Amino acid sequence: MVIGAAGGSKITTSVAQIIVKHLWYGIDLKRAMDEARVHHQLMPNVLVVEDNFKIEYEKLLHQIEKIGHNIEFKYPADGFCAVTSISHVNRGNVVGVPDIRRKTGGVGYV
C-alpha cells in the first residue's frame, strides 16, 4: 500500500484512519477513503468531525462531549486533507483511489 496526503496537521490522522480500516479491518480501499474522518491534535481541546460522522456515532459523540471535549462539525471538503492511495487487491491487481473531498484525479502507469 502507498498513501500520501496534503493538508497540514490532519495528514497523520487521515492517513492512519485509512490504513487501519483498509489493512487491519479489510475494508475496501475506496470505502476506507470515503468514510467520515475525525481529527484531534490535543491543543486546542477540539475534536473535529466530518458532518456525516455524527449520523452513525451520535451516541459516542455525546459521551465525548460529556467528558469535556468540544466537538466541531465540518463539511468533508472544508478543512480535511486530500489523500491519494494505491493498494494491491486480489491476484496482484493494483487499485488507485483519489479523495472525494477534493476535485482531483489521478493518472497511473504500470
PDB file of N, CA and C in Angstrom:
ATOM      1  N   MET A   1       0.855  -1.181   0.000  1.00  0.00           N
ATOM      2  CA  MET A   1       0.000   0.000   0.000  1.00  0.00           C
ATOM      3  C   MET A   1       0.890   1.230   0.000  1.00  0.00           C
ATOM      4  N   VAL A   2       0.501   2.206  -0.807  1.00  0.00           N
ATOM      5  CA  VAL A   2       1.167   3.502  -0.838  1.00  0.00           C
ATOM      6  C   VAL A   2       0.091   4.540  -0.591  1.00  0.00           C
ATOM      7  N   ILE A   3       0.385   5.487   0.303  1.00  0.00           N
ATOM      8  CA  ILE A   3      -0.614   6.502   0.631  1.00  0.00           C
ATOM      9  C   ILE A   3       0.095   7.829   0.849  1.00  0.00           C
ATOM     10  N   GLY A   4      -0.503   8.886   0.353  1.00  0.00           N
ATOM     11  CA  GLY A   4       0.054  10.217   0.519  1.00  0.00           C
ATOM     12  C   GLY A   4      -1.070  11.216   0.693  1.00  0.00           C
ATOM     13  N   ALA A   5      -0.748  12.356   1.313  1.00  0.00           N
ATOM     14  CA  ALA A   5      -1.791  13.337   1.580  1.00  0.00           C
ATOM     15  C   ALA A   5      -1.218  14.744   1.626  1.00  0.00           C
ATOM     16  N   ALA A   6      -2.093  15.711   1.408  1.00  0.00           N
ATOM     17  CA  ALA A   6      -1.781  17.127   1.564  1.00  0.00           C
ATOM     18  C   ALA A   6      -2.859  17.723   2.448  1.00  0.00           C
ATOM     19  N   GLY A   7      -2.454  18.512   3.434  1.00  0.00           N
ATOM     20  CA  GLY A   7      -3.480  19.106   4.288  1.00  0.00           C
ATOM     21  C   GLY A   7      -3.039  19.435   5.693  1.00  0.00           C
ATOM     22  N   GLY A   8      -1.753  19.641   5.902  1.00  0.00           N
ATOM     23  CA  GLY A   8      -1.281  20.115   7.199  1.00  0.00           C
ATOM     24  C   GLY A   8      -1.424  19.118   8.327  1.00  0.00           C
ATOM     25  N   SER A   9      -1.911  19.609   9.470  1.00  0.00           N
ATOM     26  CA  SER A   9      -1.933  18.803  10.695  1.00  0.00           C
ATOM     27  C   SER A   9      -2.886  17.608  10.631  1.00  0.00           C
ATOM     28  N   LYS A  10      -3.789  17.596   9.695  1.00  0.00           N
ATOM     29  CA  LYS A  10      -4.747  16.484   9.596  1.00  0.00           C
ATOM     30  C   LYS A  10      -4.223  15.310   8.770  1.00  0.00           C
ATOM     31  N   ILE A  11      -3.025  15.438   8.206  1.00  0.00           N
ATOM     32  CA  ILE A  11      -2.463  14.361   7.387  1.00  0.00           C
ATOM     33  C   ILE A  11      -2.317  13.076   8.197  1.00  0.00           C
ATOM     34  N   THR A  12      -1.680  13.156   9.350  1.00  0.00           N
ATOM     35  CA  THR A  12      -1.386  11.963  10.147  1.00  0.00           C
ATOM     36  C   THR A  12      -2.651  11.212  10.535  1.00  0.00           C
ATOM     37  N   THR A  13      -3.658  11.926  11.029  1.00  0.00           N
ATOM     38  CA  THR A  13      -4.874  11.240  11.468  1.00  0.00           C
ATOM     39  C   THR A  13      -5.655  10.671  10.284  1.00  0.00           C
ATOM     40  N   SER A  14      -5.689  11.388   9.177  1.00  0.00           N
ATOM     41  CA  SER A  14      -6.407  10.885   7.996  1.00  0.00           C
ATOM     42  C   SER A  14      -5.747   9.640   7.431  1.00  0.00           C
ATOM     43  N   VAL A  15      -4.427   9.691   7.276  1.00  0.00           N
ATOM     44  CA  VAL A  15      -3.689   8.547   6.739  1.00  0.00           C
ATOM     45  C   VAL A  15      -3.828   7.341   7.670  1.00  0.00           C
ATOM     46  N   ALA A  16      -3.700   7.566   8.971  1.00  0.00           N
ATOM     47  CA  ALA A  16      -3.814   6.465   9.935  1.00  0.00           C
ATOM     48  C   ALA A  16      -5.192   5.812   9.876  1.00  0.00           C
ATOM     49  N   GLN A  17      -6.248   6.616   9.780  1.00  0.00           N
ATOM     50  CA  GLN A  17      -7.599   6.055   9.724  1.00  0.00           C
ATOM     51  C   GLN A  17      -7.793   5.179   8.491  1.00  0.00           C
ATOM     52  N   ILE A  18      -7.270   5.612   7.360  1.00  0.00           N
ATOM     53  CA  ILE A  18      -7.417   4.837   6.124  1.00  0.00           C
ATOM     54  C   ILE A  18      -6.612   3.545   6.192  1.00  0.00           C
ATOM     55  N   ILE A  19      -5.378   3.617   6.676  1.00  0.00           N
ATOM     56  CA  ILE A  19      -4.535   2.421   6.787  1.00  0.00           C
ATOM     57  C   ILE A  19      -5.176   1.387   7.707  1.00  0.00           C
ATOM     58  N   VAL A  20      -5.639   1.818   8.863  1.00  0.00           N
ATOM     59  CA  VAL A  20      -6.260   0.891   9.816  1.00  0.00           C
ATOM     60  C   VAL A  20      -7.502   0.244   9.206  1.00  0.00           C
ATOM     61  N   LYS A  21      -8.355   1.036   8.589  1.00  0.00           N
ATOM     62  CA  LYS A  21      -9.584   0.486   8.007  1.00  0.00           C
ATOM     63  C   LYS A  21      -9.288  -0.500   6.882  1.00  0.00           C
ATOM     64  N   HIS A  22      -8.317  -0.153   6.028  1.00  0.00           N
ATOM     65  CA  HIS A  22      -8.037  -0.996   4.863  1.00  0.00           C
ATOM     66  C   HIS A  22      -7.200  -2.227   5.224  1.00  0.00           C
ATOM     67  N   LEU A  23      -6.092  -2.038   5.922  1.00  0.00           N
ATOM     68  CA  LEU A  23      -5.182  -3.157   6.183  1.00  0.00           C
ATOM     69  C   LEU A  23      -5.583  -4.006   7.385  1.00  0.00           C
ATOM     70  N   TRP A  24      -6.050  -3.389   8.454  1.00  0.00           N
ATOM     71  CA  TRP A  24      -6.400  -4.154   9.654  1.00  0.00           C
ATOM     72  C   TRP A  24      -7.802  -4.736   9.579  1.00  0.00           C
ATOM     73  N   TYR A  25      -8.756  -3.928   9.100  1.00  0.00           N
ATOM     74  CA  TYR A  25     -10.147  -4.373   9.092  1.00  0.00           C
ATOM     75  C   TYR A  25     -10.607  -4.908   7.742  1.00  0.00           C
ATOM     76  N   GLY A  26      -9.756  -4.829   6.725  1.00  0.00           N
ATOM     77  CA  GLY A  26     -10.080  -5.396   5.424  1.00  0.00           C
ATOM     78  C   GLY A  26     -11.153  -4.658   4.642  1.00  0.00           C
ATOM     79  N   ILE A  27     -11.366  -3.398   4.975  1.00  0.00           N
ATOM     80  CA  ILE A  27     -12.363  -2.601   4.261  1.00  0.00           C
ATOM     81  C   ILE A  27     -11.809  -2.225   2.891  1.00  0.00           C
ATOM     82  N   ASP A  28     -12.643  -2.310   1.878  1.00  0.00           N
ATOM     83  CA  ASP A  28     -12.280  -1.912   0.526  1.00  0.00           C
ATOM     84  C   ASP A  28     -11.636  -0.513   0.550  1.00  0.00           C
ATOM     85  N   LEU A  29     -10.584  -0.311  -0.249  1.00  0.00           N
ATOM     86  CA  LEU A  29      -9.827   0.946  -0.217  1.00  0.00           C
ATOM     87  C   LEU A  29     -10.709   2.156  -0.505  1.00  0.00           C
ATOM     88  N   LYS A  30     -11.575   2.081  -1.491  1.00  0.00           N
ATOM     89  CA  LYS A  30     -12.442   3.227  -1.797  1.00  0.00           C
ATOM     90  C   LYS A  30     -13.347   3.558  -0.624  1.00  0.00           C
ATOM     91  N   ARG A  31     -13.932   2.545  -0.017  1.00  0.00           N
ATOM     92  CA  ARG A  31     -14.807   2.792   1.138  1.00  0.00           C
ATOM     93  C   ARG A  31     -14.013   3.380   2.304  1.00  0.00           C
ATOM     94  N   ALA A  32     -12.810   2.851   2.553  1.00  0.00           N
ATOM     95  CA  ALA A  32     -11.965   3.379   3.627  1.00  0.00           C
ATOM     96  C   ALA A  32     -11.626   4.847   3.379  1.00  0.00           C
ATOM     97  N   MET A  33     -11.396   5.200   2.123  1.00  0.00           N
ATOM     98  CA  MET A  33     -11.090   6.591   1.767  1.00  0.00           C
ATOM     99  C   MET A  33     -12.319   7.485   1.909  1.00  0.00           C
ATOM    100  N   ASP A  34     -13.489   6.967   1.568  1.00  0.00           N
ATOM    101  CA  ASP A  34     -14.711   7.775   1.543  1.00  0.00           C
ATOM    102  C   ASP A  34     -15.352   7.960   2.914  1.00  0.00           C
ATOM    103  N   GLU A  35     -15.091   7.058   3.857  1.00  0.00           N
ATOM    104  CA  GLU A  35     -15.746   7.140   5.166  1.00  0.00           C
ATOM    105  C   GLU A  35     -15.375   8.428   5.893  1.00  0.00           C
ATOM    106  N   ALA A  36     -16.277   8.857   6.767  1.00  0.00           N
ATOM    107  CA  ALA A  36     -16.085  10.089   7.531  1.00  0.00           C
ATOM    108  C   ALA A  36     -14.829  10.013   8.391  1.00  0.00           C
ATOM    109  N   ARG A  37     -14.178  11.155   8.563  1.00  0.00           N
ATOM    110  CA  ARG A  37     -12.939  11.224   9.340  1.00  0.00           C
ATOM    111  C   ARG A  37     -13.110  12.108  10.564  1.00  0.00           C
ATOM    112  N   VAL A  38     -12.238  11.862  11.523  1.00  0.00           N
ATOM    113  CA  VAL A  38     -12.180  12.681  12.731  1.00  0.00           C
ATOM    114  C   VAL A  38     -10.735  13.127  12.931  1.00  0.00           C
ATOM    115  N   HIS A  39     -10.567  14.233  13.666  1.00  0.00           N
ATOM    116  CA  HIS A  39      -9.218  14.742  13.927  1.00  0.00           C
ATOM    117  C   HIS A  39      -9.186  15.427  15.283  1.00  0.00           C
ATOM    118  N   HIS A  40      -8.130  15.139  16.062  1.00  0.00           N
ATOM    119  CA  HIS A  40      -7.882  15.825  17.334  1.00  0.00           C
ATOM    120  C   HIS A  40      -6.382  15.970  17.468  1.00  0.00           C
ATOM    121  N   GLN A  41      -5.916  17.184  17.750  1.00  0.00           N
ATOM    122  CA  GLN A  41      -4.473  17.375  17.861  1.00  0.00           C
ATOM    123  C   GLN A  41      -4.049  17.866  19.238  1.00  0.00           C
ATOM    124  N   LEU A  42      -4.815  17.559  20.264  1.00  0.00           N
ATOM    125  CA  LEU A  42      -4.549  17.866  21.661  1.00  0.00           C
ATOM    126  C   LEU A  42      -4.826  19.318  22.007  1.00  0.00           C
ATOM    127  N   MET A  43      -4.166  20.239  21.359  1.00  0.00           N
ATOM    128  CA  MET A  43      -4.394  21.658  21.621  1.00  0.00           C
ATOM    129  C   MET A  43      -4.801  22.332  20.332  1.00  0.00           C
ATOM    130  N   PRO A  44      -5.934  22.964  20.248  1.00  0.00           N
ATOM    131  CA  PRO A  44      -6.935  23.140  21.298  1.00  0.00           C
ATOM    132  C   PRO A  44      -7.731  21.848  21.524  1.00  0.00           C
ATOM    133  N   ASN A  45      -8.452  21.811  22.623  1.00  0.00           N
ATOM    134  CA  ASN A  45      -9.204  20.621  23.008  1.00  0.00           C
ATOM    135  C   ASN A  45     -10.505  20.526  22.197  1.00  0.00           C
ATOM    136  N   VAL A  46     -10.338  20.300  20.900  1.00  0.00           N
ATOM    137  CA  VAL A  46     -11.481  20.233  19.988  1.00  0.00           C
ATOM    138  C   VAL A  46     -11.357  18.987  19.120  1.00  0.00           C
ATOM    139  N   LEU A  47     -12.411  18.208  19.082  1.00  0.00           N
ATOM    140  CA  LEU A  47     -12.492  17.066  18.181  1.00  0.00           C
ATOM    141  C   LEU A  47     -13.201  17.550  16.921  1.00  0.00           C
ATOM    142  N   VAL A  48     -12.494  17.538  15.804  1.00  0.00           N
ATOM    143  CA  VAL A  48     -13.073  17.964  14.528  1.00  0.00           C
ATOM    144  C   VAL A  48     -13.635  16.722  13.845  1.00  0.00           C
ATOM    145  N   VAL A  49     -14.903  16.792  13.473  1.00  0.00           N
ATOM    146  CA  VAL A  49     -15.622  15.638  12.948  1.00  0.00           C
ATOM    147  C   VAL A  49     -16.323  16.033  11.650  1.00  0.00           C
ATOM    148  N   GLU A  50     -16.222  15.176  10.649  1.00  0.00           N
ATOM    149  CA  GLU A  50     -16.982  15.432   9.432  1.00  0.00           C
ATOM    150  C   GLU A  50     -18.468  15.249   9.710  1.00  0.00           C
ATOM    151  N   ASP A  51     -19.279  16.078   9.067  1.00  0.00           N
ATOM    152  CA  ASP A  51     -20.732  16.061   9.292  1.00  0.00           C
ATOM    153  C   ASP A  51     -21.350  14.672   9.235  1.00  0.00           C
ATOM    154  N   ASN A  52     -20.969  13.876   8.243  1.00  0.00           N
ATOM    155  CA  ASN A  52     -21.597  12.564   8.084  1.00  0.00           C
ATOM    156  C   ASN A  52     -21.174  11.559   9.157  1.00  0.00           C
ATOM    157  N   PHE A  53     -20.176  11.869   9.978  1.00  0.00           N
ATOM    158  CA  PHE A  53     -19.757  11.001  11.078  1.00  0.00           C
ATOM    159  C   PHE A  53     -20.811  10.987  12.185  1.00  0.00           C
ATOM    160  N   LYS A  54     -21.447  12.130  12.423  1.00  0.00           N
ATOM    161  CA  LYS A  54     -22.402  12.216  13.532  1.00  0.00           C
ATOM    162  C   LYS A  54     -23.639  11.356  13.324  1.00  0.00           C
ATOM    163  N   ILE A  55     -23.943  11.022  12.089  1.00  0.00           N
ATOM    164  CA  ILE A  55     -25.113  10.185  11.812  1.00  0.00           C
ATOM    165  C   ILE A  55     -24.934   8.792  12.415  1.00  0.00           C
ATOM    166  N   GLU A  56     -23.755   8.198  12.226  1.00  0.00           N
ATOM    167  CA  GLU A  56     -23.504   6.839  12.708  1.00  0.00           C
ATOM    168  C   GLU A  56     -23.110   6.784  14.180  1.00  0.00           C
ATOM    169  N   TYR A  57     -22.474   7.835  14.680  1.00  0.00           N
ATOM    170  CA  TYR A  57     -21.881   7.769  16.012  1.00  0.00           C
ATOM    171  C   TYR A  57     -22.394   8.867  16.940  1.00  0.00           C
ATOM    172  N   GLU A  58     -23.665   9.189  16.841  1.00  0.00           N
ATOM    173  CA  GLU A  58     -24.234  10.262  17.649  1.00  0.00           C
ATOM    174  C   GLU A  58     -24.079   9.997  19.148  1.00  0.00           C
ATOM    175  N   LYS A  59     -24.317   8.767  19.577  1.00  0.00           N
ATOM    176  CA  LYS A  59     -24.203   8.422  20.999  1.00  0.00           C
ATOM    177  C   LYS A  59     -22.760   8.577  21.483  1.00  0.00           C
ATOM    178  N   LEU A  60     -21.806   8.116  20.691  1.00  0.00           N
ATOM    179  CA  LEU A  60     -20.391   8.245  21.043  1.00  0.00           C
ATOM    180  C   LEU A  60     -19.994   9.713  21.164  1.00  0.00           C
ATOM    181  N   LEU A  61     -20.417  10.536  20.224  1.00  0.00           N
ATOM    182  CA  LEU A  61     -20.076  11.961  20.267  1.00  0.00           C
ATOM    183  C   LEU A  61     -20.671  12.629  21.501  1.00  0.00           C
ATOM    184  N   HIS A  62     -21.869  12.232  21.889  1.00  0.00           N
ATOM    185  CA  HIS A  62     -22.487  12.776  23.102  1.00  0.00           C
ATOM    186  C   HIS A  62     -21.661  12.407  24.339  1.00  0.00           C
ATOM    187  N   GLN A  63     -21.173  11.175  24.400  1.00  0.00           N
ATOM    188  CA  GLN A  63     -20.340  10.748  25.528  1.00  0.00           C
ATOM    189  C   GLN A  63     -19.018  11.514  25.562  1.00  0.00           C
ATOM    190  N   ILE A  64     -18.449  11.780  24.399  1.00  0.00           N
ATOM    191  CA  ILE A  64     -17.200  12.543  24.329  1.00  0.00           C
ATOM    192  C   ILE A  64     -17.421  13.965  24.840  1.00  0.00           C
ATOM    193  N   GLU A  65     -18.548  14.569  24.484  1.00  0.00           N
ATOM    194  CA  GLU A  65     -18.876  15.909  24.990  1.00  0.00           C
ATOM    195  C   GLU A  65     -19.059  15.895  26.503  1.00  0.00           C
ATOM    196  N   LYS A  66     -19.657  14.823  27.038  1.00  0.00           N
ATOM    197  CA  LYS A  66     -19.897  14.726  28.482  1.00  0.00           C
ATOM    198  C   LYS A  66     -18.606  14.733  29.289  1.00  0.00           C
ATOM    199  N   ILE A  67     -17.506  14.236  28.715  1.00  0.00           N
ATOM    200  CA  ILE A  67     -16.244  14.222  29.465  1.00  0.00           C
ATOM    201  C   ILE A  67     -15.400  15.470  29.191  1.00  0.00           C
ATOM    202  N   GLY A  68     -15.995  16.464  28.532  1.00  0.00           N
ATOM    203  CA  GLY A  68     -15.346  17.759  28.425  1.00  0.00           C
ATOM    204  C   GLY A  68     -14.710  18.137  27.104  1.00  0.00           C
ATOM    205  N   HIS A  69     -14.863  17.321  26.104  1.00  0.00           N
ATOM    206  CA  HIS A  69     -14.291  17.668  24.798  1.00  0.00           C
ATOM    207  C   HIS A  69     -15.276  18.518  23.997  1.00  0.00           C
ATOM    208  N   ASN A  70     -14.750  19.499  23.312  1.00  0.00           N
ATOM    209  CA  ASN A  70     -15.555  20.288  22.389  1.00  0.00           C
ATOM    210  C   ASN A  70     -15.549  19.582  21.039  1.00  0.00           C
ATOM    211  N   ILE A  71     -16.675  19.606  20.356  1.00  0.00           N
ATOM    212  CA  ILE A  71     -16.778  18.958  19.051  1.00  0.00           C
ATOM    213  C   ILE A  71     -17.166  20.004  18.021  1.00  0.00           C
ATOM    214  N   GLU A  72     -16.430  19.993  16.927  1.00  0.00           N
ATOM    215  CA  GLU A  72     -16.694  20.913  15.818  1.00  0.00           C
ATOM    216  C   GLU A  72     -17.006  20.081  14.578  1.00  0.00           C
ATOM    217  N   PHE A  73     -18.158  20.315  13.988  1.00  0.00           N
ATOM    218  CA  PHE A  73     -18.561  19.586  12.787  1.00  0.00           C
ATOM    219  C   PHE A  73     -18.176  20.384  11.553  1.00  0.00           C
ATOM    220  N   LYS A  74     -17.629  19.682  10.569  1.00  0.00           N
ATOM    221  CA  LYS A  74     -17.224  20.332   9.324  1.00  0.00           C
ATOM    222  C   LYS A  74     -17.733  19.545   8.137  1.00  0.00           C
ATOM    223  N   TYR A  75     -18.011  20.273   7.075  1.00  0.00           N
ATOM    224  CA  TYR A  75     -18.339  19.657   5.799  1.00  0.00           C
ATOM    225  C   TYR A  75     -17.082  18.931   5.318  1.00  0.00           C
ATOM    226  N   PRO A  76     -17.179  17.712   4.774  1.00  0.00           N
ATOM    227  CA  PRO A  76     -15.989  16.931   4.411  1.00  0.00           C
ATOM    228  C   PRO A  76     -14.951  17.656   3.562  1.00  0.00           C
ATOM    229  N   ALA A  77     -15.373  18.487   2.628  1.00  0.00           N
ATOM    230  CA  ALA A  77     -14.403  19.176   1.766  1.00  0.00           C
ATOM    231  C   ALA A  77     -13.857  20.447   2.405  1.00  0.00           C
ATOM    232  N   ASP A  78     -14.322  20.777   3.604  1.00  0.00           N
ATOM    233  CA  ASP A  78     -13.926  22.021   4.262  1.00  0.00           C
ATOM    234  C   ASP A  78     -12.962  21.748   5.409  1.00  0.00           C
ATOM    235  N   GLY A  79     -11.696  21.631   5.092  1.00  0.00           N
ATOM    236  CA  GLY A  79     -10.711  21.538   6.152  1.00  0.00           C
ATOM    237  C   GLY A  79     -10.072  20.189   6.375  1.00  0.00           C
ATOM    238  N   PHE A  80     -10.533  19.137   5.715  1.00  0.00           N
ATOM    239  CA  PHE A  80      -9.859  17.853   5.846  1.00  0.00           C
ATOM    240  C   PHE A  80      -8.915  17.662   4.680  1.00  0.00           C
ATOM    241  N   CYS A  81      -7.850  16.932   4.920  1.00  0.00           N
ATOM    242  CA  CYS A  81      -6.816  16.805   3.889  1.00  0.00           C
ATOM    243  C   CYS A  81      -7.253  15.919   2.734  1.00  0.00           C
ATOM    244  N   ALA A  82      -6.539  16.070   1.632  1.00  0.00           N
ATOM    245  CA  ALA A  82      -6.783  15.264   0.435  1.00  0.00           C
ATOM    246  C   ALA A  82      -5.797  14.108   0.427  1.00  0.00           C
ATOM    247  N   VAL A  83      -6.307  12.901   0.330  1.00  0.00           N
ATOM    248  CA  VAL A  83      -5.480  11.693   0.383  1.00  0.00           C
ATOM    249  C   VAL A  83      -5.580  10.969  -0.958  1.00  0.00           C
ATOM    250  N   THR A  84      -4.477  10.380  -1.377  1.00  0.00           N
ATOM    251  CA  THR A  84      -4.465   9.513  -2.547  1.00  0.00           C
ATOM    252  C   THR A  84      -3.829   8.198  -2.132  1.00  0.00           C
ATOM    253  N   SER A  85      -4.442   7.082  -2.501  1.00  0.00           N
ATOM    254  CA  SER A  85      -3.955   5.768  -2.070  1.00  0.00           C
ATOM    255  C   SER A  85      -3.855   4.804  -3.241  1.00  0.00           C
ATOM    256  N   ILE A  86      -2.893   3.904  -3.129  1.00  0.00           N
ATOM    257  CA  ILE A  86      -2.724   2.811  -4.082  1.00  0.00           C
ATOM    258  C   ILE A  86      -2.524   1.544  -3.267  1.00  0.00           C
ATOM    259  N   SER A  87      -3.194   0.464  -3.665  1.00  0.00           N
ATOM    260  CA  SER A  87      -3.064  -0.780  -2.917  1.00  0.00           C
ATOM    261  C   SER A  87      -3.223  -1.979  -3.846  1.00  0.00           C
ATOM    262  N   HIS A  88      -2.592  -3.085  -3.462  1.00  0.00           N
ATOM    263  CA  HIS A  88      -2.788  -4.347  -4.180  1.00  0.00           C
ATOM    264  C   HIS A  88      -4.132  -4.928  -3.787  1.00  0.00           C
ATOM    265  N   VAL A  89      -4.810  -5.489  -4.757  1.00  0.00           N
ATOM    266  CA  VAL A  89      -6.043  -6.226  -4.484  1.00  0.00           C
ATOM    267  C   VAL A  89      -5.832  -7.646  -4.981  1.00  0.00           C
ATOM    268  N   ASN A  90      -6.849  -8.449  -5.007  1.00  0.00           N
ATOM    269  CA  ASN A  90      -6.703  -9.867  -5.364  1.00  0.00           C
ATOM    270  C   ASN A  90      -5.960 -10.083  -6.687  1.00  0.00           C
ATOM    271  N   ARG A  91      -5.227 -11.172  -6.743  1.00  0.00           N
ATOM    272  CA  ARG A  91      -4.473 -11.597  -7.926  1.00  0.00           C
ATOM    273  C   ARG A  91      -3.443 -10.578  -8.402  1.00  0.00           C
ATOM    274  N   GLY A  92      -2.914  -9.792  -7.515  1.00  0.00           N
ATOM    275  CA  GLY A  92      -1.842  -8.876  -7.878  1.00  0.00           C
ATOM    276  C   GLY A  92      -2.267  -7.613  -8.590  1.00  0.00           C
ATOM    277  N   ASN A  93      -3.558  -7.392  -8.748  1.00  0.00           N
ATOM    278  CA  ASN A  93      -4.023  -6.155  -9.369  1.00  0.00           C
ATOM    279  C   ASN A  93      -3.798  -4.983  -8.426  1.00  0.00           C
ATOM    280  N   VAL A  94      -3.650  -3.819  -9.003  1.00  0.00           N
ATOM    281  CA  VAL A  94      -3.425  -2.609  -8.222  1.00  0.00           C
ATOM    282  C   VAL A  94      -4.607  -1.674  -8.435  1.00  0.00           C
ATOM    283  N   VAL A  95      -5.056  -1.031  -7.354  1.00  0.00           N
ATOM    284  CA  VAL A  95      -6.141  -0.063  -7.448  1.00  0.00           C
ATOM    285  C   VAL A  95      -5.660   1.259  -6.851  1.00  0.00           C
ATOM    286  N   GLY A  96      -5.989   2.350  -7.515  1.00  0.00           N
ATOM    287  CA  GLY A  96      -5.676   3.683  -7.020  1.00  0.00           C
ATOM    288  C   GLY A  96      -6.962   4.435  -6.748  1.00  0.00           C
ATOM    289  N   VAL A  97      -6.991   5.173  -5.634  1.00  0.00           N
ATOM    290  CA  VAL A  97      -8.211   5.884  -5.254  1.00  0.00           C
ATOM    291  C   VAL A  97      -7.878   7.325  -4.876  1.00  0.00           C
ATOM    292  N   PRO A  98      -8.437   8.309  -5.600  1.00  0.00           N
ATOM    293  CA  PRO A  98      -8.283   9.709  -5.188  1.00  0.00           C
ATOM    294  C   PRO A  98      -9.349  10.052  -4.148  1.00  0.00           C
ATOM    295  N   ASP A  99      -9.127  11.110  -3.407  1.00  0.00           N
ATOM    296  CA  ASP A  99     -10.044  11.523  -2.350  1.00  0.00           C
ATOM    297  C   ASP A  99     -11.250  12.259  -2.925  1.00  0.00           C
ATOM    298  N   ILE A 100     -12.437  11.896  -2.457  1.00  0.00           N
ATOM    299  CA  ILE A 100     -13.656  12.570  -2.900  1.00  0.00           C
ATOM    300  C   ILE A 100     -13.784  13.966  -2.298  1.00  0.00           C
ATOM    301  N   ARG A 101     -12.951  14.300  -1.317  1.00  0.00           N
ATOM    302  CA  ARG A 101     -13.037  15.591  -0.644  1.00  0.00           C
ATOM    303  C   ARG A 101     -12.468  16.742  -1.475  1.00  0.00           C
ATOM    304  N   ARG A 102     -11.740  16.415  -2.509  1.00  0.00           N
ATOM    305  CA  ARG A 102     -11.147  17.437  -3.375  1.00  0.00           C
ATOM    306  C   ARG A 102     -11.473  17.114  -4.827  1.00  0.00           C
ATOM    307  N   LYS A 103     -11.493  18.133  -5.637  1.00  0.00           N
ATOM    308  CA  LYS A 103     -11.710  17.938  -7.074  1.00  0.00           C
ATOM    309  C   LYS A 103     -10.368  17.592  -7.699  1.00  0.00           C
ATOM    310  N   THR A 104     -10.007  16.326  -7.586  1.00  0.00           N
ATOM    311  CA  THR A 104      -8.731  15.859  -8.104  1.00  0.00           C
ATOM    312  C   THR A 104      -8.956  14.622  -8.951  1.00  0.00           C
ATOM    313  N   GLY A 105      -7.912  14.148  -9.500  1.00  0.00           N
ATOM    314  CA  GLY A 105      -7.971  12.918 -10.265  1.00  0.00           C
ATOM    315  C   GLY A 105      -6.603  12.278 -10.234  1.00  0.00           C
ATOM    316  N   GLY A 106      -6.459  11.198 -10.921  1.00  0.00           N
ATOM    317  CA  GLY A 106      -5.176  10.528 -10.923  1.00  0.00           C
ATOM    318  C   GLY A 106      -4.904   9.886 -12.266  1.00  0.00           C
ATOM    319  N   VAL A 107      -3.642   9.727 -12.543  1.00  0.00           N
ATOM    320  CA  VAL A 107      -3.212   9.054 -13.756  1.00  0.00           C
ATOM    321  C   VAL A 107      -2.201   8.012 -13.336  1.00  0.00           C
ATOM    322  N   GLY A 108      -2.326   6.817 -13.860  1.00  0.00           N
ATOM    323  CA  GLY A 108      -1.397   5.759 -13.474  1.00  0.00           C
ATOM    324  C   GLY A 108      -0.764   5.096 -14.672  1.00  0.00           C
ATOM    325  N   TYR A 109       0.411   4.554 -14.446  1.00  0.00           N
ATOM    326  CA  TYR A 109       1.127   3.825 -15.486  1.00  0.00           C
ATOM    327  C   TYR A 109       1.804   2.640 -14.832  1.00  0.00           C
ATOM    328  N   VAL A 110       1.576   1.462 -15.362  1.00  0.00           N
ATOM    329  CA  VAL A 110       2.212   0.259 -14.813  1.00  0.00           C
ATOM    330  C   VAL A 110       3.028  -0.394 -15.895  1.00  0.00           C
TER     331      VAL A 110
END
